[in-house]
Amino acid sequence: SAVISQKPSRDICQRGTSLTIQCQVDSQVTMMFWYRQQPGQSLTLIATANQGSEATYESGFVIDKFPISRPNLTFSTLTVSNMSPEDSSIYLCSIKGRSYNEQFFGPGTRLTVL
Amino acid sequence: AQRVTQPEKLLSVFKGAPVELKCNYSYSGSPELFWYVQYSRQRLQLLLRHISRESIKGFTADLNKGETSFHLKKPFAQEEDSAMYYCALQAGTALIFGKGTTLSVSS
């Protein structure tokens, strides 16, 4: 199965700043996904990122707050903009499996906003 | 509405005891369900998928459409099974996750 890495693994940021999270896959994939896991909560899909097109955002998430780039079939970035303490979460990227609809996840980025 | 419910936040059992982690779903179409597991300090990983009808690490899960359930079972729990378990429903391109159940197996 594909190897998925994320950078940074964790960060502590000041409110009002922005952080860009990178997701790298060792093989070409059509669809990449970004999830958020708030403390004590489950994973929630932020958006689906397809190469060559605008990301598709889920209800409650907007491009101005979470801009996403997908420059090629192995890489994507998620930016958390104008951060507030409520953005403190684990952010995960994932890809879809080749045979079934399951998804495989990166290790996550733990973000703390002070 | 599409929803996954895991009613137990924590399940504590002794080694060798049977385990059942409950999952109920709400979905208008034909459901596709998964169990994911996250061991301490490891990433979230797929445990099993209902469509494969497989047994992984002694765990099985049967889709019951009448009861809209996909409970995860293991006849004899091991200490290494201690982890967070998430039930997930495929809805379009998205996975909808339950809130997870922490399984704690003690000797």
Coordinates of N, CA and C in Angstrom, one line a residue, chain A residues 3-5 31 33 35 37 40-43 45 48 58 92 96 100-107, chain B residues 9 32 34 36 38 42-46 49 51-52 86 90 92-100:
Chain A
V3 N 2.7 4.8 0.8 CA 3.2 5.4 2.0 C 2.8 6.9 2.0
I4 N 2.2 7.4 3.1 CA 1.7 8.7 3.2 C 2.4 9.4 4.3
S5 N 3.0 10.6 4.0 CA 3.6 11.3 5.1 C 3.1 12.7 5.2
M31 N -7.6 11.0 -5.9 CA -8.3 11.8 -4.9 C -7.5 11.8 -3.6
F33 N -7.9 13.4 0.5 CA -8.9 14.0 1.4 C -8.2 14.6 2.6
Y35 N -9.0 15.7 6.6 CA -9.9 15.5 7.7 C -9.4 16.3 8.9
Q37 N -9.8 16.3 13.3 CA -10.2 15.6 14.4 C -10.0 16.5 15.6
G40 N -11.2 15.0 21.5 CA -12.4 14.2 22.0 C -13.5 13.9 21.0
Q41 N -13.2 14.3 19.7 CA -14.2 14.1 18.7 C -13.8 13.1 17.6
S42 N -14.7 12.8 16.8 CA -14.4 11.9 15.7 C -13.8 12.7 14.5
L43 N -13.4 12.0 13.5 CA -12.9 12.6 12.3 C -14.0 13.2 11.4
L45 N -14.6 15.2 7.6 CA -14.1 15.5 6.3 C -14.1 17.0 6.1
T48 N -12.3 17.4 -0.3 CA -11.7 16.4 -1.2 C -10.9 17.2 -2.2
E58 N -16.8 20.4 2.3 CA -17.9 19.9 3.0 C -18.6 21.0 3.7
L92 N -5.6 15.4 9.3 CA -5.1 14.2 8.6 C -5.4 14.3 7.1
K96 N -7.6 7.2 -1.3 CA -8.6 6.1 -1.5 C -7.8 4.9 -1.9
Y100 N -11.0 -1.1 -3.1 CA -12.2 -0.9 -2.5 C -12.3 0.6 -2.2
N101 N -13.4 1.0 -1.5 CA -13.6 2.4 -1.2 C -12.9 2.8 0.1
E102 N -12.2 1.9 0.8 CA -11.6 2.3 2.0 C -10.5 3.4 1.8
Q103 N -10.2 4.1 2.8 CA -9.2 5.2 2.8 C -8.1 4.9 3.7
F104 N -6.9 5.3 3.3 CA -5.7 5.1 4.0 C -5.2 6.5 4.5
F105 N -4.7 6.6 5.7 CA -4.5 7.9 6.4 C -3.0 8.1 6.6
G106 N -2.7 9.4 6.5 CA -1.4 9.8 7.0 C -1.3 9.9 8.5
P107 N -0.1 10.2 9.0 CA 0.1 10.1 10.5 C -0.6 11.3 11.2
Chain B
K9 N -18.3 4.8 24.8 CA -17.0 5.6 24.7 C -15.8 4.7 25.1
E32 N -21.8 0.9 2.8 CA -20.5 0.3 2.7 C -19.8 0.7 4.0
F34 N -16.9 0.2 7.3 CA -15.5 -0.2 7.7 C -15.3 -0.1 9.2
Y36 N -12.0 0.9 11.6 CA -10.6 1.4 11.6 C -10.2 1.3 13.1
Q38 N -6.9 2.5 15.9 CA -5.7 3.4 16.1 C -5.1 2.9 17.4
Q42 N 0.2 5.4 17.0 CA 0.2 4.9 15.6 C -0.9 5.6 14.8
R43 N -0.7 5.6 13.5 CA -1.8 6.2 12.7 C -3.0 5.4 12.6
L44 N -4.1 6.0 12.2 CA -5.3 5.3 12.0 C -5.2 4.3 10.8
Q45 N -5.6 3.1 11.0 CA -5.5 2.1 10.0 C -6.7 1.3 9.8
L46 N -6.9 0.8 8.6 CA -8.1 0.0 8.3 C -8.0 -1.4 9.0
R49 N -13.3 -4.4 6.3 CA -14.3 -3.9 5.5 C -15.4 -4.9 5.3
I51 N -17.5 -5.5 3.0 CA -17.7 -6.1 1.7 C -16.8 -7.4 1.5
S52 N -15.7 -7.4 2.3 CA -14.7 -8.5 2.2 C -15.1 -9.7 3.0
Y86 N -12.8 2.8 15.5 CA -13.8 3.7 14.8 C -14.6 2.9 13.7
Q90 N -19.2 4.7 4.3 CA -18.9 5.4 3.0 C -20.2 6.1 2.5
G92 N -20.9 8.6 -0.5 CA -20.3 9.3 -1.6 C -18.8 9.1 -1.6
T93 N -18.1 10.2 -1.7 CA -16.6 10.1 -1.6 C -16.2 10.2 -0.2
A94 N -17.0 10.6 0.7 CA -16.6 10.8 2.1 C -16.8 9.6 3.0
L95 N -15.9 9.5 4.0 CA -16.1 8.6 5.1 C -16.7 9.3 6.2
I96 N -17.8 8.8 6.8 CA -18.4 9.3 8.0 C -18.1 8.4 9.1
F97 N -17.4 9.0 10.1 CA -16.9 8.3 11.3 C -17.8 8.4 12.5
G98 N -17.9 7.3 13.2 CA -18.4 7.4 14.5 C -17.4 8.0 15.5
K99 N -17.9 8.3 16.7 CA -17.0 9.0 17.7 C -15.9 8.1 18.3
G100 N -16.0 6.8 18.0 CA -15.0 5.9 18.5 C -15.2 5.3 19.8

